[in-house]
Short mmCIF file of N, CA and C and ligand atoms in Angstrom, two decimals:
data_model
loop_
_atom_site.label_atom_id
_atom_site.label_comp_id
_atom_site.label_asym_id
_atom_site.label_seq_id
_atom_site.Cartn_x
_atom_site.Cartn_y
_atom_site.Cartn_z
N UNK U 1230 -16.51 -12.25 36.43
CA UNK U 1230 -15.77 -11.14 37.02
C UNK U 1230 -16.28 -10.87 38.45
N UNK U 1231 -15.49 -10.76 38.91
CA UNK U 1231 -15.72 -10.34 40.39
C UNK U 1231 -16.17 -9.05 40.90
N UNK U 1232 -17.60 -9.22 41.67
CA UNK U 1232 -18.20 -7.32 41.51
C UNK U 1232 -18.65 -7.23 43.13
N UNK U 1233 -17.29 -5.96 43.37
CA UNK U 1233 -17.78 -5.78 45.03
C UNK U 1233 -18.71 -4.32 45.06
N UNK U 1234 -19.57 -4.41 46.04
CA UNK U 1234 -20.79 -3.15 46.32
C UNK U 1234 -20.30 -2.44 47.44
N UNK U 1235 -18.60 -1.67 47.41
CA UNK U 1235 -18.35 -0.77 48.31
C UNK U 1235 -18.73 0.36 47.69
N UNK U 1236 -18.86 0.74 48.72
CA UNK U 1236 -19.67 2.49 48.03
C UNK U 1236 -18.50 3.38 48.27
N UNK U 1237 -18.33 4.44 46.94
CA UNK U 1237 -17.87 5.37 47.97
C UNK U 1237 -18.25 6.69 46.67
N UNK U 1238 -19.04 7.60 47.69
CA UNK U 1238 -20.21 8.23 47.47
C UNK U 1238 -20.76 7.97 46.58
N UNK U 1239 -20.87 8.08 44.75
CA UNK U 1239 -21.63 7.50 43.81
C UNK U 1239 -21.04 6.58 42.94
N UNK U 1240 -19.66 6.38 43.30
CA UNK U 1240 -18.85 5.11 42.73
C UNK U 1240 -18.82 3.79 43.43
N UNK U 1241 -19.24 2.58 42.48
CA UNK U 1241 -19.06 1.36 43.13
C UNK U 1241 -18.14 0.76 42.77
N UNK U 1242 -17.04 0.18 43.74
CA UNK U 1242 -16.11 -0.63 43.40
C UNK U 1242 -16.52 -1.75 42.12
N UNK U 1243 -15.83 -2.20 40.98
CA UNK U 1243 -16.38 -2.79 40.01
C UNK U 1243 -15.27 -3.85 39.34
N UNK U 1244 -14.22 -3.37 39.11
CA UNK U 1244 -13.10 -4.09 38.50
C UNK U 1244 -11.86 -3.52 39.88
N UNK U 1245 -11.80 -4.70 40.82
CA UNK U 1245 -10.33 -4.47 41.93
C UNK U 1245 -8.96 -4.99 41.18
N UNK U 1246 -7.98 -4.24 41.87
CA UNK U 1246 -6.64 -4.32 41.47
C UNK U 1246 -6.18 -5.41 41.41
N UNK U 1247 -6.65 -6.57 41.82
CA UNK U 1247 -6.24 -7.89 41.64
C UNK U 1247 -6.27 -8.83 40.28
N UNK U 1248 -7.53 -8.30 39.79
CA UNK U 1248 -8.32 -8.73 38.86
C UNK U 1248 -7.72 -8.05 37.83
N UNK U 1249 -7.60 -6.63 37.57
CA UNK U 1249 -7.01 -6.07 36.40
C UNK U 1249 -5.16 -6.01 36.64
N UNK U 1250 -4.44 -6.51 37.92
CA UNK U 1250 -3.18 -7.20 37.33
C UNK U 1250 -3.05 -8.43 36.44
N UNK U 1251 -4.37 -9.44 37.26
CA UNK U 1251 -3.80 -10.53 36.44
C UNK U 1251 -4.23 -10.36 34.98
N UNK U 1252 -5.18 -9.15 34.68
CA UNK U 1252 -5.96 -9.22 32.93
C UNK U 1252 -4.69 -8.87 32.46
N UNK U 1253 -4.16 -7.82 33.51
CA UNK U 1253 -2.26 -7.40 32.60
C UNK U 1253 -1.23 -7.94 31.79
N UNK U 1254 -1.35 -9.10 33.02
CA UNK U 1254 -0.65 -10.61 33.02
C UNK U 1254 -1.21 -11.32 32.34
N UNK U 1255 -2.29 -11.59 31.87
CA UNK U 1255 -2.67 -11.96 30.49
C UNK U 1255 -2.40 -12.15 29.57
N UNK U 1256 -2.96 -10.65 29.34
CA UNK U 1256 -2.50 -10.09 27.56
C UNK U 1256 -0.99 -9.93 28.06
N UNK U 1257 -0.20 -9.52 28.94
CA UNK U 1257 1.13 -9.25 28.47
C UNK U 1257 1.87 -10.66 28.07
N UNK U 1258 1.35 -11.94 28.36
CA UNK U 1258 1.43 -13.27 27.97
C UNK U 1258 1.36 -13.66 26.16
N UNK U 1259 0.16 -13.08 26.11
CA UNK U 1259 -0.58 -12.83 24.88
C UNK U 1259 0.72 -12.34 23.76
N UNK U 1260 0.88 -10.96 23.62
CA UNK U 1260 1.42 -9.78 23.44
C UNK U 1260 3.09 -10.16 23.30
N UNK U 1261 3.57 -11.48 24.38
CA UNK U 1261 5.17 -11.65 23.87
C UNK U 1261 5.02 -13.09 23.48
N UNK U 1262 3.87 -13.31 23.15
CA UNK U 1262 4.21 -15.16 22.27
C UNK U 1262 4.37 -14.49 20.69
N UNK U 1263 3.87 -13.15 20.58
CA UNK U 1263 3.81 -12.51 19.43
C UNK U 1263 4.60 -11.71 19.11
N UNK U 1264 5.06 -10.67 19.57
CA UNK U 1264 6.00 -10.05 19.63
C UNK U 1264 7.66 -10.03 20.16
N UNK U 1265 8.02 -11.12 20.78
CA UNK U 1265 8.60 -10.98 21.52
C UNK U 1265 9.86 -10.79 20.50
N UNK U 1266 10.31 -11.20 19.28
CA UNK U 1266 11.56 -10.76 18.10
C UNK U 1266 10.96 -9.60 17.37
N UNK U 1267 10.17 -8.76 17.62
CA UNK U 1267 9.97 -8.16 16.53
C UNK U 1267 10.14 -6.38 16.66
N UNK U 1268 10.70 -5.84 17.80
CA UNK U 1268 10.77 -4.86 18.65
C UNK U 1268 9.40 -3.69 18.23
N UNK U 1269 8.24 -4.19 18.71
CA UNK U 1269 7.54 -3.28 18.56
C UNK U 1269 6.81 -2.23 18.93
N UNK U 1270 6.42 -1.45 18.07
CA UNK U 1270 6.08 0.36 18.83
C UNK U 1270 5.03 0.27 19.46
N UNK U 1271 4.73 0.25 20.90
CA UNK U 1271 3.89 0.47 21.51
C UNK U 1271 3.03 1.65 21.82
N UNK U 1272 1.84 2.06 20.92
CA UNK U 1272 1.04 3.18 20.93
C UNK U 1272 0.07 3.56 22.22
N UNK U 1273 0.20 4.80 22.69
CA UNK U 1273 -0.70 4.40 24.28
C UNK U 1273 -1.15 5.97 23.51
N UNK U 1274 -2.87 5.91 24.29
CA UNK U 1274 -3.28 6.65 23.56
C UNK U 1274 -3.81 7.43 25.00
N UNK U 1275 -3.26 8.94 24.94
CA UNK U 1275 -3.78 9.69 25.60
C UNK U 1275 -5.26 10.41 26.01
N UNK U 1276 -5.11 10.35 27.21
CA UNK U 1276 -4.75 10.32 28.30
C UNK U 1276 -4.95 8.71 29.27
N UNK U 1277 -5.76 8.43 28.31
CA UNK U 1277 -6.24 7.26 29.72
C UNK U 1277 -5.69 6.35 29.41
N UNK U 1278 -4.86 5.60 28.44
CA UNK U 1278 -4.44 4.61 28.23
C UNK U 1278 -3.16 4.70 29.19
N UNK U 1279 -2.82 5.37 29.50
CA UNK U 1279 -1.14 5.52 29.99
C UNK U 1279 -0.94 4.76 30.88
N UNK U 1280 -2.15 4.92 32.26
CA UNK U 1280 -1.85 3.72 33.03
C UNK U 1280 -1.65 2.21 32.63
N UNK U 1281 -2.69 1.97 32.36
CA UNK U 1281 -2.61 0.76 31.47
C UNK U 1281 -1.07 0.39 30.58
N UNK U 1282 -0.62 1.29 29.77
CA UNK U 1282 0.85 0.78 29.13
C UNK U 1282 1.56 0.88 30.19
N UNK U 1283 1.55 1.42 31.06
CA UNK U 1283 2.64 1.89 31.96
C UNK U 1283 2.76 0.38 32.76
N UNK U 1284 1.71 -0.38 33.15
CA UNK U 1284 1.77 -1.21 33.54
C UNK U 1284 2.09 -2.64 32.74
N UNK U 1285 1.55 -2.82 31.89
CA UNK U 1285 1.37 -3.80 30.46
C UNK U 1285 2.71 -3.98 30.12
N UNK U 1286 3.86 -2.60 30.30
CA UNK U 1286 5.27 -2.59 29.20
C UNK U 1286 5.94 -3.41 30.24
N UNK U 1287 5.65 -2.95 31.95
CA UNK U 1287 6.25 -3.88 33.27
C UNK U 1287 6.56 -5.03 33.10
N UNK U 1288 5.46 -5.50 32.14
CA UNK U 1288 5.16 -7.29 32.40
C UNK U 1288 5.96 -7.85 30.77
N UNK U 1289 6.54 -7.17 30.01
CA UNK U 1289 7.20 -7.53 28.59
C UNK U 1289 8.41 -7.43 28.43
N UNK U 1290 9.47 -8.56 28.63
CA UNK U 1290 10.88 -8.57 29.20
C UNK U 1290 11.05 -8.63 27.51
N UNK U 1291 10.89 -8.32 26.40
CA UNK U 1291 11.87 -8.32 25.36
C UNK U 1291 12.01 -6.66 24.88
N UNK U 1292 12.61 -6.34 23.97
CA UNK U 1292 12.63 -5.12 23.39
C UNK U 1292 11.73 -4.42 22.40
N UNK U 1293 11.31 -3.60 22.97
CA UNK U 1293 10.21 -2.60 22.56
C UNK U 1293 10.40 -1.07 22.47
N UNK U 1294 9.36 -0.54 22.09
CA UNK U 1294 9.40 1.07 22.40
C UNK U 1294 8.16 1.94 22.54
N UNK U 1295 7.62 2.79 23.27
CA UNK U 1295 6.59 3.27 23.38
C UNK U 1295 6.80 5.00 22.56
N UNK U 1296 5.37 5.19 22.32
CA UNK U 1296 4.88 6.15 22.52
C UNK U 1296 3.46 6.77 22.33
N UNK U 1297 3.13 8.24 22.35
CA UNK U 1297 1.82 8.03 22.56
C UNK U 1297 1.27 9.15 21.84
N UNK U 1298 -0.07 9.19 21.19
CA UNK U 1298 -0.88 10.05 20.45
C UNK U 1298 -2.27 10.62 21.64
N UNK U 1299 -2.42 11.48 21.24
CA UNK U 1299 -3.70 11.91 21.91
C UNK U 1299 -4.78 12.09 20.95
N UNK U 1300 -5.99 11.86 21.10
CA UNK U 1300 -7.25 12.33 20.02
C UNK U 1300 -8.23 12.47 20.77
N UNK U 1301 -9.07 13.64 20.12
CA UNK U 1301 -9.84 14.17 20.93
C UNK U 1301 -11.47 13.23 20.53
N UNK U 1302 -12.21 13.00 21.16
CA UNK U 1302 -13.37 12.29 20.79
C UNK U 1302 -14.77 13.08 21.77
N UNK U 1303 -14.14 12.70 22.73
CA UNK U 1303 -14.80 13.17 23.72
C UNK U 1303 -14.99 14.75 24.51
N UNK U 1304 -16.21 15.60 24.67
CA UNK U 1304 -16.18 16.92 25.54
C UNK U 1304 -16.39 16.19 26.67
N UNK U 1305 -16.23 17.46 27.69
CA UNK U 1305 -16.11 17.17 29.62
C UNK U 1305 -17.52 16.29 29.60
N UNK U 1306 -17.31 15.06 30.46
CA UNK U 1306 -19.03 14.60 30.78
C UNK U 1306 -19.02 12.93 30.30
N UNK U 1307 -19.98 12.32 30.14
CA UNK U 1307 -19.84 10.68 29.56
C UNK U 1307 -20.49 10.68 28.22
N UNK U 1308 -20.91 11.88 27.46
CA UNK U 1308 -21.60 11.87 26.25
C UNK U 1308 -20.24 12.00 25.46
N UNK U 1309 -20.28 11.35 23.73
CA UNK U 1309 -19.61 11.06 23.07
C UNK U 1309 -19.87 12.19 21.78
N UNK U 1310 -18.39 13.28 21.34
CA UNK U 1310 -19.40 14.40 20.50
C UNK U 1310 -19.62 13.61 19.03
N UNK U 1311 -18.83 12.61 18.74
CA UNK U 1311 -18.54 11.98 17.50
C UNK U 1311 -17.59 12.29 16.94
N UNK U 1312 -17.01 13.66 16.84
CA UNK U 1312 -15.97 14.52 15.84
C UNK U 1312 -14.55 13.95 16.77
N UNK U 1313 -13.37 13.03 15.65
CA UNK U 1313 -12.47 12.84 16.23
C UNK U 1313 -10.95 13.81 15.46
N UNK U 1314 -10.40 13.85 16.39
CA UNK U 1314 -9.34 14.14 15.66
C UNK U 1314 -7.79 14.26 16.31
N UNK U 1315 -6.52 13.93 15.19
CA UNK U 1315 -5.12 13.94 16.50
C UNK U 1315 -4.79 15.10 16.88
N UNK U 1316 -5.15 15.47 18.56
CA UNK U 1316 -4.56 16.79 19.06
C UNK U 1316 -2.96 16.55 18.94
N UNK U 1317 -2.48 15.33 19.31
CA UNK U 1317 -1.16 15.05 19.59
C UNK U 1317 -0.25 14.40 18.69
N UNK U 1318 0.50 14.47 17.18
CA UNK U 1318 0.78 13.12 16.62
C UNK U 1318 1.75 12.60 17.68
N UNK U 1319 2.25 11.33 16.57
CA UNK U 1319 3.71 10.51 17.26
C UNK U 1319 5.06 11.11 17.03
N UNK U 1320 6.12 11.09 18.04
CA UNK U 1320 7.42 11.23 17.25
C UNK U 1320 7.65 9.97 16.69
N UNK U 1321 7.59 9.16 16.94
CA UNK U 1321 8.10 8.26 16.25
C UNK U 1321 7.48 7.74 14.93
N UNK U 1322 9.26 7.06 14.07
CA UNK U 1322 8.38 6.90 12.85
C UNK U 1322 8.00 5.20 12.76
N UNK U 1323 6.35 5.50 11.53
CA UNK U 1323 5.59 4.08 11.71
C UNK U 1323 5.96 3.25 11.05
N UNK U 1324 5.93 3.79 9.55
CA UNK U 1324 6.51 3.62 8.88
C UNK U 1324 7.37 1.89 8.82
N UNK U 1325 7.12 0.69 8.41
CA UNK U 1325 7.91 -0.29 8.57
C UNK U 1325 8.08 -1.35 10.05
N UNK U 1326 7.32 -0.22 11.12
CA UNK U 1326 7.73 -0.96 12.16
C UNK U 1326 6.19 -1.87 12.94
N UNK U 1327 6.37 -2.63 13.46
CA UNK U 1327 5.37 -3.35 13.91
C UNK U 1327 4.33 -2.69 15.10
N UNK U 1328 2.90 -2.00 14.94
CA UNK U 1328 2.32 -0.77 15.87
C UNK U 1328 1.83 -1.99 16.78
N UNK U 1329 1.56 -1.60 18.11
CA UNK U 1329 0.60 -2.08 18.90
C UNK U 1329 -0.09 -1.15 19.79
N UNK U 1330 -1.23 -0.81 19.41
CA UNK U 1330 -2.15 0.19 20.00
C UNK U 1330 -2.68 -0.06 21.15
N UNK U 1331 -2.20 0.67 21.95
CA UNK U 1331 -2.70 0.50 23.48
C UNK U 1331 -3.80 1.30 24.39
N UNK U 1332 -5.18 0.94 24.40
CA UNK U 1332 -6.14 2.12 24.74
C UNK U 1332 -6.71 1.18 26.16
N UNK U 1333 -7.21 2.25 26.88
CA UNK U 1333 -8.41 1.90 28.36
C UNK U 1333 -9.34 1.16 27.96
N UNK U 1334 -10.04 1.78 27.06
CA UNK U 1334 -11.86 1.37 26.84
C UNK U 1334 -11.83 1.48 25.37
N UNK U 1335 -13.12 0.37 24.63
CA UNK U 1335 -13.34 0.87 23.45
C UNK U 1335 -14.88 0.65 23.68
N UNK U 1336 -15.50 2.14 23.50
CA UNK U 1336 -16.58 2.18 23.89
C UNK U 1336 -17.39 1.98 22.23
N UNK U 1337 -17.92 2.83 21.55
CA UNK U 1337 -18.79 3.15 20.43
C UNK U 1337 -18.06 2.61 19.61
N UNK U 1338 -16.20 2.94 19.51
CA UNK U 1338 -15.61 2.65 18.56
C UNK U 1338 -15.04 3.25 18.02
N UNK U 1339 -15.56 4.79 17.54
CA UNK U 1339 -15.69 5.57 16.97
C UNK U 1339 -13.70 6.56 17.19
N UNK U 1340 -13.30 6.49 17.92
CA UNK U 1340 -11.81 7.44 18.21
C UNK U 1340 -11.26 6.22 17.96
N UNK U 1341 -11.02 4.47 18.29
CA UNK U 1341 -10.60 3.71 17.63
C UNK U 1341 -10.16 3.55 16.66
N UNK U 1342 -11.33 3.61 15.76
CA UNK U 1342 -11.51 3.09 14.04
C UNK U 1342 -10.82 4.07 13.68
N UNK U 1343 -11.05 5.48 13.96
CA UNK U 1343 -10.47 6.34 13.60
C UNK U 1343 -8.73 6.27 13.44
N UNK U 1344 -8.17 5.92 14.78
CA UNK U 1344 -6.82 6.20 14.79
C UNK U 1344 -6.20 4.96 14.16
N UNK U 1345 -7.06 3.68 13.92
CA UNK U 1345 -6.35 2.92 13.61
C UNK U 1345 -6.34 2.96 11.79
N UNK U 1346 -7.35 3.44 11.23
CA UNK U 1346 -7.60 4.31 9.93
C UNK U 1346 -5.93 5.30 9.61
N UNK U 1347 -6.09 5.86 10.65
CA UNK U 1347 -4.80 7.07 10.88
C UNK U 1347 -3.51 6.52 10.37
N UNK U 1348 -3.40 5.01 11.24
CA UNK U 1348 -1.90 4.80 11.43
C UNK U 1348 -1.91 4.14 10.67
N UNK U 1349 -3.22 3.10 9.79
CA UNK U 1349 -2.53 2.20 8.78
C UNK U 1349 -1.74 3.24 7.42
N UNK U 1350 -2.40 4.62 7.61
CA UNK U 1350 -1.88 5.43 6.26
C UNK U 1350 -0.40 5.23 6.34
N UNK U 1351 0.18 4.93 7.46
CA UNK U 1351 1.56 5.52 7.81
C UNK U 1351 2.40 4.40 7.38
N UNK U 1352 1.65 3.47 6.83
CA UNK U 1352 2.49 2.22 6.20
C UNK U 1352 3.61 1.10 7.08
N UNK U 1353 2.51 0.89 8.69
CA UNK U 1353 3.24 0.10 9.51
C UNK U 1353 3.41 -0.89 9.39
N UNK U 1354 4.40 -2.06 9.61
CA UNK U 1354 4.52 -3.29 9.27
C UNK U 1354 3.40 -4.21 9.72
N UNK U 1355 2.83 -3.71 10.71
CA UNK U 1355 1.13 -4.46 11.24
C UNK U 1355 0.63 -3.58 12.15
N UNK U 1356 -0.02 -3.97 11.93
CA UNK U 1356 -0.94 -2.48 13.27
C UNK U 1356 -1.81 -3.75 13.70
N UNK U 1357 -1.95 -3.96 15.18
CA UNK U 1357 -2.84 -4.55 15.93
C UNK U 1357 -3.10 -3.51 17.14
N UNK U 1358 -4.47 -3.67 17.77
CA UNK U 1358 -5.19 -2.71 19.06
C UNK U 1358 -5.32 -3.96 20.08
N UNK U 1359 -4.92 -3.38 21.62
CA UNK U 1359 -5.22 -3.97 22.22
C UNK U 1359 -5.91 -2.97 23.21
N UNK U 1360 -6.67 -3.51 24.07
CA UNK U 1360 -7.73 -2.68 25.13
C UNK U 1360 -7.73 -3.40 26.28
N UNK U 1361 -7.95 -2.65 27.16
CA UNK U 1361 -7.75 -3.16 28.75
C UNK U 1361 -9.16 -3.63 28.66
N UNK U 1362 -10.27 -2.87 28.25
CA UNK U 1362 -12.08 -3.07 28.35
C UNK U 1362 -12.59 -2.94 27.13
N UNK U 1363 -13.05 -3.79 27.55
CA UNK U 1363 -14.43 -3.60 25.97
C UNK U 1363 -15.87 -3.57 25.94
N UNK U 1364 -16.36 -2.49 25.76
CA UNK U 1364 -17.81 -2.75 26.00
C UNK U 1364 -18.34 -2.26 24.81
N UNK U 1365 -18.82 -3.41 23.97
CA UNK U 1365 -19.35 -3.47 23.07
C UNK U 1365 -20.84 -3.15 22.81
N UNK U 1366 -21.84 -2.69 23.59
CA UNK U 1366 -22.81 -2.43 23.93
C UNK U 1366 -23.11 -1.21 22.56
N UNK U 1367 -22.53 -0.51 22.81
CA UNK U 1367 -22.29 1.00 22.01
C UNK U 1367 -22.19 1.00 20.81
N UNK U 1368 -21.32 0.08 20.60
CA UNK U 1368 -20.27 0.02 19.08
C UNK U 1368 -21.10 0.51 18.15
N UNK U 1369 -20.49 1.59 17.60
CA UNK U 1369 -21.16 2.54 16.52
C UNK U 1369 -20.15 2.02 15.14
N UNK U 1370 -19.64 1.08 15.18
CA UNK U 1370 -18.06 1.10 13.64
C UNK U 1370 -17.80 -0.29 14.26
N UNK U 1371 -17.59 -1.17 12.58
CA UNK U 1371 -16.73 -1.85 12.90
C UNK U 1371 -14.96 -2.41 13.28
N UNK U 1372 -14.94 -2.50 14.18
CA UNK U 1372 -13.81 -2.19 15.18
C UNK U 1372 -13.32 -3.78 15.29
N UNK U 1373 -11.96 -4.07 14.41
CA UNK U 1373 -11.41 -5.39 15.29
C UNK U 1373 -10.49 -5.04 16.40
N UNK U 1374 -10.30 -5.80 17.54
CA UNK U 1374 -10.14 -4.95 18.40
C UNK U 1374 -8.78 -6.72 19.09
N UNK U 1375 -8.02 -7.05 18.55
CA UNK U 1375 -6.45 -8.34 18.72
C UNK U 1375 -6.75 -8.71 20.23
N UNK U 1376 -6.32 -8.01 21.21
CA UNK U 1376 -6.64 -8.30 22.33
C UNK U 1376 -7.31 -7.77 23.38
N UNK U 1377 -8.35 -8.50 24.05
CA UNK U 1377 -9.20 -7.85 24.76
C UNK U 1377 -8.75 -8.23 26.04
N UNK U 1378 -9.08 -7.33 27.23
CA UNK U 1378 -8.59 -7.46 28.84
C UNK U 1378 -9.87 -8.40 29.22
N UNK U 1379 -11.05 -7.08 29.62
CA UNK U 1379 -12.26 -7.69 29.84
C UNK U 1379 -13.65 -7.25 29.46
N UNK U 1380 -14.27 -7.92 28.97
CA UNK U 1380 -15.74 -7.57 28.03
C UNK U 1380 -16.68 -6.83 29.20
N UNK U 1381 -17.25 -5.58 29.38
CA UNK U 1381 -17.66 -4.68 30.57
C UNK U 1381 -19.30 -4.26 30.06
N UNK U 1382 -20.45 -4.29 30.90
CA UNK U 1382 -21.45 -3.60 29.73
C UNK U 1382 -21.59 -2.47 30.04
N UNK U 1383 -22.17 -1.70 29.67
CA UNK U 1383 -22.61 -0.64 29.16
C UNK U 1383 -22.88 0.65 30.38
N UNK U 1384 -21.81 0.50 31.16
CA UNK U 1384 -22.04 1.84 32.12
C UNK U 1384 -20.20 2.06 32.50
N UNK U 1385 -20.83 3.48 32.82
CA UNK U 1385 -19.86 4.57 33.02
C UNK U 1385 -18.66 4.35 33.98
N UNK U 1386 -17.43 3.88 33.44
CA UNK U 1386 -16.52 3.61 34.44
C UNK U 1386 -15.28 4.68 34.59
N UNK U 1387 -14.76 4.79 36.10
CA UNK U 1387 -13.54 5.41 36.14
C UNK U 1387 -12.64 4.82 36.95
N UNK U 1388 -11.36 5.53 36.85
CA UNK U 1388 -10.07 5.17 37.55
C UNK U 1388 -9.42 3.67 36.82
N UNK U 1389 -8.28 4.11 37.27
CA UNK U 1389 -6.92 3.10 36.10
C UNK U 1389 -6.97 4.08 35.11
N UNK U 1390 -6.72 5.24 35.02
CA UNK U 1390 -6.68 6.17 33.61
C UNK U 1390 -8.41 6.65 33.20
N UNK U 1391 -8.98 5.71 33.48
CA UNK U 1391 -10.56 6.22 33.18
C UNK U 1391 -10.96 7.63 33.76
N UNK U 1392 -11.57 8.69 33.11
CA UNK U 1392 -12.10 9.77 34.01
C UNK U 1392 -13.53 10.32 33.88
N UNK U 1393 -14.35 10.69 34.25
CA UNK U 1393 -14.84 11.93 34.13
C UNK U 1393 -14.73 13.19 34.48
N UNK U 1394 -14.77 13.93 33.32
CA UNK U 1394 -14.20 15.49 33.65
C UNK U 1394 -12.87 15.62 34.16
N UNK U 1395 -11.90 14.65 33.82
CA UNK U 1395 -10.93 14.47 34.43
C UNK U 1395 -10.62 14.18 35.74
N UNK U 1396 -11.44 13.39 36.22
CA UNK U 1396 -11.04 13.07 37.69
C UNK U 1396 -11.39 11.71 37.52
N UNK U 1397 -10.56 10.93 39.03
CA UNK U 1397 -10.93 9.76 39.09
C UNK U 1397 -9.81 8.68 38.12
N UNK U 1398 -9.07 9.17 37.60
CA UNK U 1398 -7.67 8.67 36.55
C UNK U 1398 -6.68 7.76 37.58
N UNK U 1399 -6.88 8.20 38.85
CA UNK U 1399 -5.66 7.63 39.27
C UNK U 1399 -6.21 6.58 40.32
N UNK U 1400 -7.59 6.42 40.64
CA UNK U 1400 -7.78 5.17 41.34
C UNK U 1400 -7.23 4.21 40.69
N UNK U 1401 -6.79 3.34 41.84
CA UNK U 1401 -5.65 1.80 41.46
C UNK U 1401 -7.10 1.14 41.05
N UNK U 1402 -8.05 1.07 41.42
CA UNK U 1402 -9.31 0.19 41.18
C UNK U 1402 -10.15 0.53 39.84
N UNK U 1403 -11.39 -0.18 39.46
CA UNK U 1403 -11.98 0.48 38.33
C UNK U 1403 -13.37 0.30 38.58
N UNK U 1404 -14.15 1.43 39.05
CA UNK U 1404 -15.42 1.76 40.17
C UNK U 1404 -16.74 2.15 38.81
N UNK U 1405 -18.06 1.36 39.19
CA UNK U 1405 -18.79 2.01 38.29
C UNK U 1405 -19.34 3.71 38.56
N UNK U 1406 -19.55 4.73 37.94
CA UNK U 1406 -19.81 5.70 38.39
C UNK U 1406 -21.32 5.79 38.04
N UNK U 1407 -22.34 6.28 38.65
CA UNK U 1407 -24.04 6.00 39.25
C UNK U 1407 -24.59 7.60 39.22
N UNK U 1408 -25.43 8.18 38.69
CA UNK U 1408 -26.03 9.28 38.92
C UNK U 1408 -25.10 10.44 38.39
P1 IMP Q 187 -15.31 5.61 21.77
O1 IMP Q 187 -14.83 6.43 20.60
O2 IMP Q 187 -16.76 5.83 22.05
O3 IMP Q 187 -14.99 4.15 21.66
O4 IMP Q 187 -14.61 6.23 23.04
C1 IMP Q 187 -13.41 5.83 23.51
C2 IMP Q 187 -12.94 6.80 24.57
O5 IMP Q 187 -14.05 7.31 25.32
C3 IMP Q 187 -12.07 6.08 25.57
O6 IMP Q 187 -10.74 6.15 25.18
C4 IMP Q 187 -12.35 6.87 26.82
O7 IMP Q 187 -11.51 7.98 26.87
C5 IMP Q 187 -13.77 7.33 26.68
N1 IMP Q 187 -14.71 6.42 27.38
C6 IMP Q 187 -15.55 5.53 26.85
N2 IMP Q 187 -16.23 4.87 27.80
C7 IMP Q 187 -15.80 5.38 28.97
C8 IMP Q 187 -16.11 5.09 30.34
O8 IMP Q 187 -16.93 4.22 30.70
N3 IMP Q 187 -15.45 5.84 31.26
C9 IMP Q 187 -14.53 6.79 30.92
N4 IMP Q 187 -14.20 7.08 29.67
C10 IMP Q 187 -14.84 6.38 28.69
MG1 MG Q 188 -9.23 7.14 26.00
#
């Protein structure tokens, strides 16, 4: 992976926009050798995944459908409280149809395992997760995790949907954050 040392104040450029189109272009490669007859529900999991689907659905010329759950895992800050749960369900029903879970990061695991626990109750025709990052460093649960973007270690990233304290979501880039 390609790692540039622009500074800008305690964020270092880390993952550039070049690099996480083509991971897009990837998995969205990936994603229609598999899907491409089977019209399936694309799960984007709030808040930070959104960029990521928003971009991912760009690159998938067959018929699909999105939508998105929120769960809470995380308080303001980069510490993890453990306690997960759905602030947001789905409208849509799962029920029969083919899920594909769409998240930013799978850090510990832990809001993962969880939602994917969640949705198999719902009796979907397959539930697979895909992740833009994976940093397995953490992993607190075992987590299969279908398609991975790019394997990241173990520090604090934002922007592309990533935040702390809510900021930093909408850099096009994906910067390590330091101090
Ligand atoms: P997990 O339950 O520990 O795997 O946490 C997953 C969630 O934590 C992700 O969906 C993110 O919202 C957040 N998260 C984990 N690592 C990072 C990071 O490096 N930057 C920003 N958010 C993170
Ligand atoms: Mg998230």
């Amino acid at each position: 992976m390609q790692i540039m040392m622009e500074t800008k104040n305690n964020l270092h450029l880390y993952i550039p926009r070049d690099t996480i189109t083509a991971t897009v272009s990837r998995l969205a490669g990936e994603i229609t050798a598999d899907y491409r007859d089977k019209n399936p529900l694309l799960v984007g999991v709030l808040k930070g995944g959104i960029v990521f689907l928003a971009d991912l659905i760009r690159c998938l010329d067959f018929p699909l459908e999105i939508d998105c759950i929120k769960v809470s895992s995380y308080g303001a800050g980069q510490q993890s409280s453990g306690t997960v749960s759905v602030v947001q369900g789905l409208n849509s029903e799962v029920s029969g149809r083919h899920v594909l879970v769409v998240e930013d990061i799978a850090d510990t695991g832990i809001t993962l395992s969880f939602l994917m626990t969640y949705l198999q109750e719902k009796s979907p025709a397959s539930l697979r997760l895909c992740v833009l990052l994976d940093k397995p460093a953490q992993r607190r649960c075992d987590l299969h995790i279908d398609y991975i973007g790019l394997t990241v270690p173990d520090k604090f990233l934002v922007g592309y949907g990533l935040d702390c304290s809510e900021k930093y979501r909408n850099l096009p880039d994906i910067w390590v954050m330091e101090g």
